[in-house]
Coordinates of C-alpha atoms and ligand atoms in Angstrom, one line a residue:
X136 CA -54.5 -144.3 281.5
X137 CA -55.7 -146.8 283.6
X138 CA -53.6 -150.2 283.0
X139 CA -56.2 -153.4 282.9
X140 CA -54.6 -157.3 283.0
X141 CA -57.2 -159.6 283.2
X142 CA -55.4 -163.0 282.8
X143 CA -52.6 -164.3 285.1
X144 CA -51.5 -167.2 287.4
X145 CA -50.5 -168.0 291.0
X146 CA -49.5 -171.0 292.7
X147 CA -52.8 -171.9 293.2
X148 CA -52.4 -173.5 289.8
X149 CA -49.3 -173.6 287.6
X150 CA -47.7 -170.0 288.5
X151 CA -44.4 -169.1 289.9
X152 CA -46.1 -166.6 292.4
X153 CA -48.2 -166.7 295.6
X154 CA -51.3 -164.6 294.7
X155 CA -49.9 -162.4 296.9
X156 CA -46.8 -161.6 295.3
X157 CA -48.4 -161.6 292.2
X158 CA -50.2 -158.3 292.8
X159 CA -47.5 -157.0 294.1
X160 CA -45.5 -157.2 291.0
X161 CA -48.8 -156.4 288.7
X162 CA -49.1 -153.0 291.0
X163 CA -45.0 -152.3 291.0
X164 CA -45.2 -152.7 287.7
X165 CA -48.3 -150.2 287.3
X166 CA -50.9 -152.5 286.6
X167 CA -54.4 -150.6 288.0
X168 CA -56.9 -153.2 287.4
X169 CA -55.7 -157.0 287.6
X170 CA -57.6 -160.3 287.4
X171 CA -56.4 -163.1 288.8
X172 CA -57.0 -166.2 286.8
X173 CA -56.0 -169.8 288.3
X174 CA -56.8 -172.5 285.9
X175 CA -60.0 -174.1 287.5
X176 CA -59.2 -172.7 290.8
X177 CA -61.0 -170.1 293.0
X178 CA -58.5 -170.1 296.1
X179 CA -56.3 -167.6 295.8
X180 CA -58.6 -164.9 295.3
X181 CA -58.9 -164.2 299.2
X182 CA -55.3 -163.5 299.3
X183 CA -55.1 -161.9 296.3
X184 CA -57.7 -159.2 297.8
X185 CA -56.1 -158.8 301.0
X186 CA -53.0 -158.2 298.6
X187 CA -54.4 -155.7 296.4
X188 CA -56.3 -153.7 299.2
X189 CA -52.6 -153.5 300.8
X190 CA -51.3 -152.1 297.2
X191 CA -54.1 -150.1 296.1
X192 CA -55.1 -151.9 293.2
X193 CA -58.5 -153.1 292.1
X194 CA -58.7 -156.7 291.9
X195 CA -61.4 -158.7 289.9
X196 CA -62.0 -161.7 291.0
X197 CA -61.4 -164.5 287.9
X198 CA -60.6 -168.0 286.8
X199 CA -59.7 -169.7 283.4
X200 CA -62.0 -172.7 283.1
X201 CA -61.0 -175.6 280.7
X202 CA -63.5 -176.3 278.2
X203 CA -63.5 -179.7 275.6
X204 CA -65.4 -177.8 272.1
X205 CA -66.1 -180.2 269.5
X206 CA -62.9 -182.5 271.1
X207 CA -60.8 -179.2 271.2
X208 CA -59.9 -177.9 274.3
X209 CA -60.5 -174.3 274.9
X210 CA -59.9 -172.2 277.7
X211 CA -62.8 -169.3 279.1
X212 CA -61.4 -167.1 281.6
X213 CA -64.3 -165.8 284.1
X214 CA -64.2 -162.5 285.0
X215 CA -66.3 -160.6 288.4
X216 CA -67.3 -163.9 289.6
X217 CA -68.8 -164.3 293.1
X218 CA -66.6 -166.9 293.8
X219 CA -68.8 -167.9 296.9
X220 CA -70.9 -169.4 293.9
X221 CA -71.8 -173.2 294.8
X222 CA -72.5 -174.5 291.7
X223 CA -69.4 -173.1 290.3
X224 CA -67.2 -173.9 293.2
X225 CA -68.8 -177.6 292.8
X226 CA -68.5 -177.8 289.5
X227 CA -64.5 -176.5 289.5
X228 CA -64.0 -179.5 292.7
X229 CA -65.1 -181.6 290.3
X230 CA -62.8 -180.5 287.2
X231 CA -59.9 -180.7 289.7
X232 CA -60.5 -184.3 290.6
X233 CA -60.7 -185.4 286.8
X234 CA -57.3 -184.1 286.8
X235 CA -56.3 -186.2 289.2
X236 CA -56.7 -188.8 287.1
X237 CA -55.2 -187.5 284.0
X238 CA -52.2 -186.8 285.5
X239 CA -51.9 -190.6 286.5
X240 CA -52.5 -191.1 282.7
X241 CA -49.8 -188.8 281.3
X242 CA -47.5 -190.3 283.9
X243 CA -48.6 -193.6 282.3
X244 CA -47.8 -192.3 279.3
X245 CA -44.6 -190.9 279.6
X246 CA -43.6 -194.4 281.0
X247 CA -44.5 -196.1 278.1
X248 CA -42.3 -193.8 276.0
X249 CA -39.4 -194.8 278.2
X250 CA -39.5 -191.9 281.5
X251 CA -40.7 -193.1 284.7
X252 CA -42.0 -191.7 287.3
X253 CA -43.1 -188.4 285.7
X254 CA -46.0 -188.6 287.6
X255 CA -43.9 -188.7 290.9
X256 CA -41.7 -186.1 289.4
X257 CA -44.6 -183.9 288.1
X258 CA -46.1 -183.8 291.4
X259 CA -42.9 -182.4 293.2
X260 CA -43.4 -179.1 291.4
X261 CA -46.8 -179.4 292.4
X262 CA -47.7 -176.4 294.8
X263 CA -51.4 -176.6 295.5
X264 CA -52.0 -180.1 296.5
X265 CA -55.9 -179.2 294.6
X266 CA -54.3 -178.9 291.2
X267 CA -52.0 -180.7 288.8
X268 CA -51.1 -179.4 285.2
X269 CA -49.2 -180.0 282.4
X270 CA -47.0 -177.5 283.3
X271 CA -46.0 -178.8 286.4
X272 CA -45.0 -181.8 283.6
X273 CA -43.2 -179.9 281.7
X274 CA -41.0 -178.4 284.6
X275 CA -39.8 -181.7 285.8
X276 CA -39.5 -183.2 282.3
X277 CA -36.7 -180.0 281.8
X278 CA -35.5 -180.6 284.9
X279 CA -34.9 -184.1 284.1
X280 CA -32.9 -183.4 281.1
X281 CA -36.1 -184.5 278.6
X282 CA -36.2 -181.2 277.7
X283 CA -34.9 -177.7 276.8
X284 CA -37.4 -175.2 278.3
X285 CA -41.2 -175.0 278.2
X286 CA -41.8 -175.0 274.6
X287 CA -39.6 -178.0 273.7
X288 CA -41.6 -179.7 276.7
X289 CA -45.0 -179.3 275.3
X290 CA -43.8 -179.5 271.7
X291 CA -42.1 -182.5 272.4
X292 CA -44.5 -184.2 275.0
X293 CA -47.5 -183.3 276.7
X294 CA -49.2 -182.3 273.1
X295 CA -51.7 -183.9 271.0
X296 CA -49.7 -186.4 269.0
X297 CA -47.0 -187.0 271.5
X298 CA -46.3 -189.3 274.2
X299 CA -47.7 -187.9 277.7
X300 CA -50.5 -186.1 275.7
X301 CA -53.7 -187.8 277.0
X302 CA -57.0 -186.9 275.5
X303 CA -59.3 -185.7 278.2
X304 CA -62.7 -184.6 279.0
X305 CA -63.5 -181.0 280.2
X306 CA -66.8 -179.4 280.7
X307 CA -68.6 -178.3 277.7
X308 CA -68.6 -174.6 276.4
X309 CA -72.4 -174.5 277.9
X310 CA -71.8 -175.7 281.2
X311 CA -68.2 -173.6 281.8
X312 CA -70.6 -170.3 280.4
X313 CA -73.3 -171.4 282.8
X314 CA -71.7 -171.5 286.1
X315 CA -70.0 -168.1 285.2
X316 CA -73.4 -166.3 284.1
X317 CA -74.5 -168.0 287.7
X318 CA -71.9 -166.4 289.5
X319 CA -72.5 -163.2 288.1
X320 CA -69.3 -163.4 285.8
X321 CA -68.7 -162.7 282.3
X322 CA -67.2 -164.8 279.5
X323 CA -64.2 -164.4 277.4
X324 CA -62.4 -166.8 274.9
X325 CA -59.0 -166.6 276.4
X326 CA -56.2 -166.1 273.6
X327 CA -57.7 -167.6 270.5
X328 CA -55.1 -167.2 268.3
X329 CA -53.9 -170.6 270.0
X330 CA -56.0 -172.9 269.2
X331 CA -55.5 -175.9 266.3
X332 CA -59.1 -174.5 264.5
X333 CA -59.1 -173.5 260.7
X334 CA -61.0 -170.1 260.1
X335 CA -64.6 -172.6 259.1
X336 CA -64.1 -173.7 263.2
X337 CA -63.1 -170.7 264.8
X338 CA -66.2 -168.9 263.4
X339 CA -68.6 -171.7 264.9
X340 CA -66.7 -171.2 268.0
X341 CA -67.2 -167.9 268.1
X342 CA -71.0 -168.0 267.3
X343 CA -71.5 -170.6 269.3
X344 CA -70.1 -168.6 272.3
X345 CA -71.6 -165.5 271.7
X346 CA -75.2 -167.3 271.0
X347 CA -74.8 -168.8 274.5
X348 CA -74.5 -165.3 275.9
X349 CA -70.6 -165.0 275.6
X350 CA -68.9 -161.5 276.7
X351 CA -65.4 -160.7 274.9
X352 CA -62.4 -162.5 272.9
X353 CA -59.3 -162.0 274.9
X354 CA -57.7 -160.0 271.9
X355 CA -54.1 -158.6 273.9
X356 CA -52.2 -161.8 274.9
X357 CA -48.8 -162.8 275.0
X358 CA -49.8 -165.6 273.1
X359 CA -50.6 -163.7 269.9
X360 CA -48.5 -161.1 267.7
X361 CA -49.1 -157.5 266.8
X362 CA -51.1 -158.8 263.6
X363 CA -53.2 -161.1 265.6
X364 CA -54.2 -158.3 267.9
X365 CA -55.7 -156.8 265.1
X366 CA -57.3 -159.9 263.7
X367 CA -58.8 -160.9 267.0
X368 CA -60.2 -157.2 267.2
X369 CA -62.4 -157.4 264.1
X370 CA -63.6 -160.9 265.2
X371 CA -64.8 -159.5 268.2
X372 CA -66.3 -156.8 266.7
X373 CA -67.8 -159.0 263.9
X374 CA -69.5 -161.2 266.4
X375 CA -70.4 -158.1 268.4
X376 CA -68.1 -159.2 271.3
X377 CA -66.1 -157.0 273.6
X378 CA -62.3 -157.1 273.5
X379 CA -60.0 -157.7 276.5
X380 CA -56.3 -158.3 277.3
X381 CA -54.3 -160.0 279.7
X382 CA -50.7 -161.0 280.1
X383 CA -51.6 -164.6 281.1
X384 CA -48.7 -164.1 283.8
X385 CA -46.9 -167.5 284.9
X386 CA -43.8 -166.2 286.4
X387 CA -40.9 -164.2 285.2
X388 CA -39.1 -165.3 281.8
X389 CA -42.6 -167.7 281.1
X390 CA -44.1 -165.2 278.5
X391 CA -43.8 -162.7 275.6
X392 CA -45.6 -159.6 278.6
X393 CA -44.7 -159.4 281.9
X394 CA -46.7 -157.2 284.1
X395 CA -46.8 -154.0 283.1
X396 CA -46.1 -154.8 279.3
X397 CA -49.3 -155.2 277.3
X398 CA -49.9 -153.0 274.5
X399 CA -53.4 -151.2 274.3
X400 CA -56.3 -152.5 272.6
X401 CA -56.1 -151.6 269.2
X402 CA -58.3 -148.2 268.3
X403 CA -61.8 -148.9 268.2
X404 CA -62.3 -152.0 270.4
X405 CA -64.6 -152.0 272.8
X406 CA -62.7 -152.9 275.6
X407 CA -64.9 -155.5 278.6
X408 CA -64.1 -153.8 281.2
X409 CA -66.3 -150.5 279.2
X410 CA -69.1 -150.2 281.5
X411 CA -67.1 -151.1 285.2
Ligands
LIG116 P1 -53.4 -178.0 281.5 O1 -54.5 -177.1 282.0 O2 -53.0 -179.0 282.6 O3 -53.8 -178.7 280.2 O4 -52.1 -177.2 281.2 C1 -52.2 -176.1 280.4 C2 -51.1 -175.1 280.7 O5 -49.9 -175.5 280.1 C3 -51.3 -173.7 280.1 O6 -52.1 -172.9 280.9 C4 -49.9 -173.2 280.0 O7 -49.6 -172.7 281.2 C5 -49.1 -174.4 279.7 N1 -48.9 -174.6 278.2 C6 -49.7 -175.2 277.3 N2 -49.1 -175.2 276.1 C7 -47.9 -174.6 276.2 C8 -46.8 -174.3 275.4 N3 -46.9 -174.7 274.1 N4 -45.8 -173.7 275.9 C9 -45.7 -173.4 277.2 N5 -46.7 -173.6 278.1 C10 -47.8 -174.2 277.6
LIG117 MN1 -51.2 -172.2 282.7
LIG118 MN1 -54.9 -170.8 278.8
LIG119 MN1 -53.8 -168.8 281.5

């Protein structure tokens, strides 16, 4: 059976792994298909090509675009992109910029709450000088002592509610779905189980995404359980989207799948990658 991942991370935004070495653990690990997904970010791709070509795996070219729904902030990954697309390469230059500026915020922040120079410390685990993240946050503020691991990081800080959360404005749903449709793409809610939406919400979101032309619900992820798999499944097929599945890869240790891991769709989805 041919092994899909459509969802993972290099250093091109908050992963462990150059794009390179990131296929090459998704193909040891017997990964046939893989998408590689930088948050906002279309430069590792090239790499990641050369990579794959090198280890016989098909690579689809991807990104996970933040998206502010109704003040929530959701995350579309973009799958078969062209990513020579202006108007999306434009349009992510510009999303990397605003972050930029949030970053200076949360390091604001975290002052205020009694840590300095979090921004200073954030941007030493920085390693794209194109794109600063929370995570890259998080790793200093456990690093510093702040905080245990990852979770207690974001539970602790970096979340709504917390100090060095700072609200911020990403595209909209319409724009994000968009540029993808104009780069040839196709959309899918990455891992929906995590989002702070009551079961009223989730629908809108749902209809809202499909109505604008929509593609799949990520429904395998490592950040949902068995019983969510199932539940994300019938959504999709409710809202007569397609399902698909992705490890959302950071680096070794960072998630509930590594490479290799994912469980299959559950019977009777209909997978995204269907007619490829
Ligand atoms: P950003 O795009 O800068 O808002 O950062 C979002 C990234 O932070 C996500 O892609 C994850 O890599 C990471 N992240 C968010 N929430 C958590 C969490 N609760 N635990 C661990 N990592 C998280
Ligand atoms: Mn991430
Ligand atoms: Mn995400
Ligand atoms: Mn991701």
């Amino acid at each position: 059976m041919t092994q899909y991942d459509l969802h993972c991370h290099s250093t091109r935004s908050d992963g462990l792994l150059s794009p390179t070495d990131v296929v090459r653990r998704a193909a040891a690990r017997g990964v046939d298909v893989l998408a590689l997904t930088d948050h906002d970010e279309l430069a590792g791709l090239d790499e990641a090509r050369v990579a794959a070509h090198e280890c016989g795996i098909r690579l689809i070219d991807g990104c996970e675009l933040s998206v502010t729904w109704r003040s929530t902030t959701i995350h579309v990954v973009a799958l078969g992109i062209d990513a020579g697309h202006a108007a999306l390469a434009d349009g992510l230059d510009e999303v990397r910029r605003g972050r930029d500026a949030r970053a200076r915020r949360i390091g604001e922040s975290l002052a205020d709450a009694g840590i300095p120079d979090a921004f200073e410390g954030a941007l030493a685990y920085v390693t794209s000088a194109r794109l600063v993240s929370r995570t890259h946050f998080a790793r200093h503020l456990i690093d510093a002592g702040h905080a245990r691991d990852m979770k207690d990081a974001f539970r602790r800080y970096l979340t709504p509610g917390n100090p060095g959360y700072v609200a911020h404005q990403w595209p909209s749903l319409a724009q994000a779905i968009d540029w993808i449709h104009g780069a040839g793409g196709r959309a899918v809610i990455a891992h929906p189980g995590r989002y702070k939406l009551d079961a009223h919400e989730r629908r809108a979101l749902f209809a809202e995404f499909r109505d604008l032309g929509g593609g799949a619900l990520e429904v395998v992820s490592s950040s949902h359980d068995p019983a969510q798999f199932a539940e994300f499944a019938t959504l999709a097929r409710v809202f007569g989207l397609a399902a698909s599945c992705g490890t959302d890869f950071h680096g070794e240790g960072e998630s509930r799948f590594d490479f290799g891991e994912l469980p299959p769709l559950p019977a009777g989805a209909v997978s995204v990658w269907a007619n490829w």
